[in-house]
Amino acid sequence: MRTLTNISAVPYSTFRFDAILSSVHELNSVSELDSFDVDTAPILLGEGSNTIFLQDLTVPVCRFVADSKTVTELSADHVLVHVEAGHNWHQLVTWTVEQQLWGIENLALIPGSVGAAPVQNIGAYGVELADSCLYVDFYHWQQRKVLRIAAGRCQFGYRDSVFKHSLAGKGIIVAVGLCLSKRPSAVLAYKGLDHLPADATINTIFEQVIAVRSSKLPDPAVLANCGSFFKNPVITRQQYTALREKYADIPGFNQADDSVKVPAAWLIEQQGFKGKSYGDVGCYNLQPLVVVNHGSGTPQQLLTLIADVQQKIEQAYGIQLEPEVRMLNNSGQLHD
C-alpha cells in the first residue's frame, strides 16, 4: 500500500480544481484491504474522471489499483473476462477488440477505471455495462471479505446502481466479471453508428465510436472536464407529449417502461448555454452537455453555471436536470 499525504487534487480529478487531499491510499490487493483502517469511511476514487473536489478534503481517499485480468471459457460462443478494478476502462475495451470479443466496443473512449464502471452503469451508443456484466466483486468493510454480487442484484439503472444507494460507503469494488461474445453482436441503432452496415466488424464499430466521441468531446488531458455533466432526464410519456405541443422538434427516446429520455444537450443548447462561460468554467462549444475548466476555474463559477442551467431548464420545460458528476465538499459529502 502506498500512502500520500497533503497533496494536490489536480492529478486525481480530470476537472483539475486545485484542492488539497489530506491522504490518498493506493491498495494493490485484498490482503491490503484487510489491514486498511476504515474507522472513517474513505472516499473511493478510480481515475477521477467523474469526481470534482470543491474544497480541501479532510477524509481519506482510497484507490484500489490492482489491474489484472483473466479469461475463462463459458461456452463455445462466450467467455468470462474477470478484470480487477484498477484497470483502465478504455484499455480494456481496446484489448477486447483486439481479441475479437464482442459486447463493450460501443463503450470505447469512456474515461475512468473498471471499478468505477458499475457504480455509474456507464453507457454510450445504445450499450450499457449492465448488458455484459455477470457480477461485481465487492469488498465489504465490516465483513472484511469479498462479496460476489450477481448483476441481477446490482440494481443497474440509467447511470445508477446499488453501489450508489444501499452499498454506498459500505465497501469498495475490487473486480468485475464480463460475459463477452466470440460471435458478432453489433449494436448499431444509435445515431452515429446507424449508417454502418449490419455486418460491420468490431474494429469498424470501435473506430467509429472513437471518431464520433473525439469530434464532440474534449480530451480531459488537454481541456479539463468530466465528460457529460448532466444526466439525460427521463420523463413521462404525458409530459413529453405536452412538451411536443410547445416544442415540436424536441427529441425523445422511448424507454421500456413507456417513459421518454430527452437529451440534456438539446435542452441546454436551446437555452443558449453552448459555449457560454462563467469565468474559466463553461459549457463546451461543441457539446454543451460537457462542462469544461479552461484552466483557472473556481468552484463558485461551476456552481453558478449549474444553478443557472438548472433554473433555465426548469422554467422552460418543467424538467429538473441532475448532475451526473460527483462533487464533494471538505468532508466528502455530495454537494446538493
XYZ file of C-alpha atoms in Angstrom:
336
model
C 0.000 0.000 0.000
C 1.210 3.477 -0.839
C 0.046 6.458 1.225
C 0.397 10.083 0.155
C -0.468 12.995 2.455
C -1.460 16.622 1.922
C -1.212 16.544 -1.854
C -2.878 18.445 -4.680
C -6.143 17.040 -6.006
C -5.250 18.064 -9.575
C -3.878 14.622 -10.595
C -6.909 12.925 -9.016
C -9.692 14.747 -10.856
C -9.905 15.408 -14.584
C -11.669 18.708 -13.790
C -8.465 19.819 -12.038
C -9.658 22.164 -9.302
C -6.652 22.683 -7.054
C -7.895 21.424 -3.681
C -5.716 19.604 -1.132
C -6.315 15.945 -0.249
C -5.339 15.069 3.333
C -4.402 11.485 2.410
C -4.564 9.125 -0.566
C -4.175 5.383 -0.008
C -3.434 3.174 -3.025
C -4.085 -0.518 -2.371
C -2.965 -3.395 -4.591
C -4.651 -6.459 -3.119
C -7.448 -7.781 -0.962
C -4.913 -8.576 1.757
C -4.017 -4.880 1.887
C -7.703 -4.066 2.190
C -7.874 -6.476 5.140
C -5.362 -4.332 7.019
C -6.707 -0.955 5.896
C -8.088 1.205 8.729
C -11.666 2.220 7.932
C -12.672 3.949 11.162
C -13.506 6.890 8.916
C -15.305 5.838 5.727
C -12.925 6.778 2.901
C -13.770 8.463 -0.366
C -13.467 5.863 -3.114
C -11.721 7.013 -6.258
C -10.796 5.458 -9.583
C -9.131 7.776 -12.077
C -11.091 10.871 -11.045
C -12.941 11.247 -14.348
C -16.310 11.671 -12.613
C -15.272 13.467 -9.415
C -14.775 17.156 -8.629
C -13.264 18.333 -5.339
C -14.950 21.619 -4.438
C -12.911 22.083 -1.242
C -9.859 20.712 0.526
C -10.714 17.167 1.603
C -10.232 16.149 5.229
C -11.290 12.486 4.914
C -9.024 9.806 3.396
C -9.185 8.785 -0.256
C -8.941 5.084 -1.106
C -7.932 3.764 -4.540
C -7.840 0.059 -5.429
C -5.235 -0.035 -8.196
C -4.779 -3.770 -8.937
C -5.383 -4.215 -12.671
C -5.002 -7.844 -13.769
C -7.472 -9.709 -15.987
C -8.190 -13.381 -16.674
C -10.266 -15.125 -19.338
C -12.397 -18.245 -18.784
C -14.376 -20.127 -21.429
C -18.087 -20.148 -20.620
C -19.327 -21.863 -23.781
C -18.450 -22.289 -27.426
C -19.598 -18.709 -28.033
C -18.896 -16.821 -24.810
C -16.062 -16.076 -22.401
C -15.878 -14.613 -18.933
C -13.386 -11.768 -18.588
C -12.587 -11.135 -14.917
C -10.965 -7.705 -14.543
C -9.599 -6.064 -11.412
C -10.913 -2.616 -10.585
C -7.730 -0.639 -11.227
C -7.623 -1.500 -14.922
C -8.205 1.451 -17.263
C -11.595 1.077 -18.970
C -10.632 2.189 -22.474
C -7.546 -0.019 -22.412
C -9.838 -2.946 -21.554
C -12.159 -2.127 -24.459
C -9.185 -1.856 -26.799
C -7.959 -5.278 -25.687
C -11.387 -6.899 -26.186
C -11.500 -5.524 -29.730
C -8.019 -6.910 -30.415
C -9.250 -10.291 -29.156
C -12.438 -10.026 -31.279
C -14.622 -10.313 -28.164
C -17.943 -8.534 -28.645
C -20.005 -6.648 -26.074
C -18.314 -3.428 -24.936
C -16.902 -1.972 -28.180
C -19.587 0.776 -28.109
C -18.155 1.902 -24.762
C -14.779 2.887 -26.218
C -13.061 6.052 -25.018
C -15.140 6.372 -21.849
C -12.621 7.661 -19.297
C -12.074 6.063 -15.917
C -11.355 2.723 -14.313
C -13.112 -0.635 -14.495
C -14.059 -0.347 -10.820
C -15.954 2.881 -11.410
C -17.914 1.466 -14.353
C -20.584 -0.443 -12.352
C -21.232 2.472 -9.986
C -22.451 4.659 -12.847
C -23.529 1.741 -15.030
C -21.622 3.515 -17.775
C -23.273 3.613 -21.164
C -22.946 5.007 -24.673
C -24.258 4.408 -28.205
C -27.040 2.068 -27.162
C -24.975 -0.119 -24.810
C -24.582 -0.164 -21.023
C -22.184 -2.020 -18.754
C -25.208 -3.918 -17.415
C -25.617 -5.605 -20.815
C -22.367 -7.556 -20.349
C -21.877 -7.644 -16.587
C -22.173 -11.034 -14.864
C -21.085 -9.962 -11.404
C -19.249 -7.369 -9.332
C -16.776 -8.349 -6.611
C -17.266 -6.009 -3.672
C -15.015 -5.873 -0.606
C -17.249 -5.188 2.405
C -15.529 -3.082 5.074
C -17.472 -4.523 8.018
C -17.474 -8.151 6.943
C -13.824 -7.955 5.854
C -14.370 -10.158 2.842
C -15.176 -10.036 -0.866
C -18.839 -10.483 -1.765
C -19.691 -11.564 -5.300
C -22.804 -9.622 -6.278
C -24.637 -11.051 -9.285
C -25.603 -8.497 -11.920
C -29.278 -9.030 -11.155
C -28.686 -7.775 -7.616
C -26.685 -4.719 -8.670
C -29.907 -2.771 -9.359
C -28.490 -1.340 -12.558
C -30.414 1.593 -13.978
C -29.671 4.667 -16.042
C -26.357 5.897 -14.558
C -27.351 4.136 -11.380
C -26.687 1.030 -9.296
C -26.862 -0.400 -5.784
C -23.367 0.997 -5.216
C -24.847 4.485 -5.126
C -27.509 3.505 -2.619
C -27.608 0.675 -0.055
C -23.949 -0.260 -0.591
C -22.633 3.303 -0.734
C -19.847 3.692 1.819
C -20.046 0.012 2.784
C -17.050 -1.162 0.770
C -15.123 -0.958 -2.468
C -15.373 -2.668 -5.848
C -12.329 -4.858 -6.489
C -13.255 -6.649 -9.745
C -15.897 -7.000 -12.444
C -16.921 -10.091 -14.421
C -17.973 -9.538 -18.037
C -19.595 -12.019 -20.410
C -18.339 -11.309 -23.932
C -19.225 -12.998 -27.198
C -16.953 -14.617 -29.767
C -19.684 -14.138 -32.356
C -20.652 -10.748 -33.806
C -23.337 -8.933 -31.801
C -23.298 -5.418 -33.220
C -25.491 -2.691 -31.696
C -25.856 -0.047 -34.403
C -29.204 1.670 -33.825
C -27.759 4.720 -32.066
C -27.156 7.912 -34.042
C -23.558 7.998 -35.199
C -23.443 4.253 -35.768
C -26.725 3.764 -37.622
C -25.124 4.285 -41.037
C -22.811 1.295 -40.581
C -23.713 -1.965 -42.370
C -25.249 -4.758 -40.318
C -22.116 -6.840 -40.827
C -19.737 -4.107 -39.631
C -16.652 -5.521 -37.957
C -15.897 -4.958 -34.301
C -12.887 -2.870 -35.344
C -15.056 -0.653 -37.555
C -17.547 -0.044 -34.743
C -14.766 0.647 -32.253
C -13.088 3.129 -34.589
C -16.377 4.858 -35.401
C -17.249 5.297 -31.729
C -13.834 6.845 -31.132
C -14.228 9.143 -34.141
C -17.671 10.362 -33.070
C -16.685 10.859 -29.437
C -13.465 12.644 -30.402
C -15.381 15.025 -32.685
C -17.654 16.174 -29.863
C -15.874 15.594 -26.553
C -12.658 17.297 -25.430
C -9.725 15.197 -24.269
C -9.516 15.683 -20.461
C -5.713 15.682 -20.738
C -5.942 18.766 -22.964
C -9.043 20.582 -21.643
C -10.133 19.766 -18.103
C -13.593 18.175 -17.943
C -15.522 15.230 -16.509
C -17.374 14.229 -19.668
C -21.157 14.529 -19.741
C -22.028 16.691 -16.760
C -25.807 16.234 -16.523
C -27.920 13.109 -16.789
C -30.333 12.874 -19.691
C -33.715 13.355 -17.989
C -36.338 10.628 -18.236
C -39.893 11.964 -18.226
C -43.390 10.533 -18.559
C -44.998 9.974 -21.929
C -47.690 12.533 -20.998
C -45.078 15.147 -20.105
C -43.232 14.545 -23.359
C -46.432 14.788 -25.426
C -47.239 18.112 -23.768
C -43.738 19.412 -24.486
C -44.015 18.357 -28.145
C -47.064 20.603 -28.496
C -44.923 23.571 -27.480
C -41.549 22.453 -28.847
C -42.284 20.362 -31.944
C -38.633 19.433 -32.549
C -37.788 18.276 -29.016
C -36.108 14.875 -29.411
C -37.050 11.887 -27.277
C -36.113 8.231 -26.991
C -38.725 5.707 -25.911
C -37.868 3.598 -22.857
C -39.076 0.107 -21.991
C -41.442 1.401 -19.296
C -43.122 3.852 -21.738
C -41.201 6.818 -20.336
C -39.138 9.035 -22.657
C -35.474 10.020 -22.357
C -34.774 13.572 -23.519
C -31.221 14.624 -24.489
C -29.981 17.101 -21.915
C -27.583 18.552 -24.505
C -30.552 19.642 -26.661
C -32.283 21.324 -23.728
C -29.086 23.113 -22.681
C -28.257 24.290 -26.196
C -31.793 25.585 -26.797
C -31.415 27.816 -23.749
C -28.245 29.409 -25.093
C -25.594 27.785 -22.941
C -23.480 26.204 -25.695
C -20.067 27.873 -25.487
C -21.179 30.125 -22.618
C -18.576 30.707 -19.904
C -18.631 31.814 -16.291
C -15.075 32.989 -15.838
C -12.910 29.988 -16.735
C -15.746 27.441 -16.392
C -18.219 26.942 -19.216
C -20.255 24.682 -21.465
C -18.085 23.242 -24.232
C -18.598 24.967 -27.591
C -19.001 21.669 -29.479
C -21.101 19.785 -26.924
C -22.949 21.814 -24.259
C -23.537 18.753 -22.068
C -19.810 18.847 -21.263
C -18.717 21.433 -18.697
C -15.054 22.457 -19.028
C -12.421 24.181 -16.910
C -10.306 26.387 -19.163
C -7.514 26.476 -16.605
C -8.271 28.748 -13.692
C -11.890 27.912 -12.992
C -13.269 28.092 -9.462
C -15.883 26.046 -7.616
C -18.095 29.130 -7.349
C -18.046 29.618 -11.113
C -19.031 25.982 -11.580
C -21.844 26.143 -9.032
C -23.205 29.338 -10.597
C -23.237 27.706 -14.026
C -25.029 24.629 -12.676
C -27.659 26.734 -10.902
C -28.314 28.862 -13.984
C -28.625 25.843 -16.298
C -30.975 24.050 -13.916
C -33.122 27.146 -13.408
C -33.492 27.886 -17.131
C -34.338 24.253 -17.987
C -36.860 24.051 -15.148
C -38.540 27.286 -16.239
C -38.680 26.375 -19.927
C -39.523 22.667 -19.810
C -40.523 21.790 -16.262
C -37.566 19.383 -16.129
C -35.054 19.245 -13.289
C -31.583 18.384 -14.592
C -29.423 16.297 -12.252
C -25.621 16.334 -12.323
C -24.035 13.047 -13.332
C -20.665 14.117 -11.903
C -19.857 13.620 -8.218
C -18.999 16.917 -6.480
C -17.505 16.658 -2.984
C -17.145 19.126 -0.111
C -14.411 19.055 2.557
C -15.950 16.167 4.494
C -16.531 14.085 1.397
C -20.273 14.701 1.270
C -22.002 15.160 -2.071
C -22.851 18.746 -2.934
C -26.595 19.190 -3.414
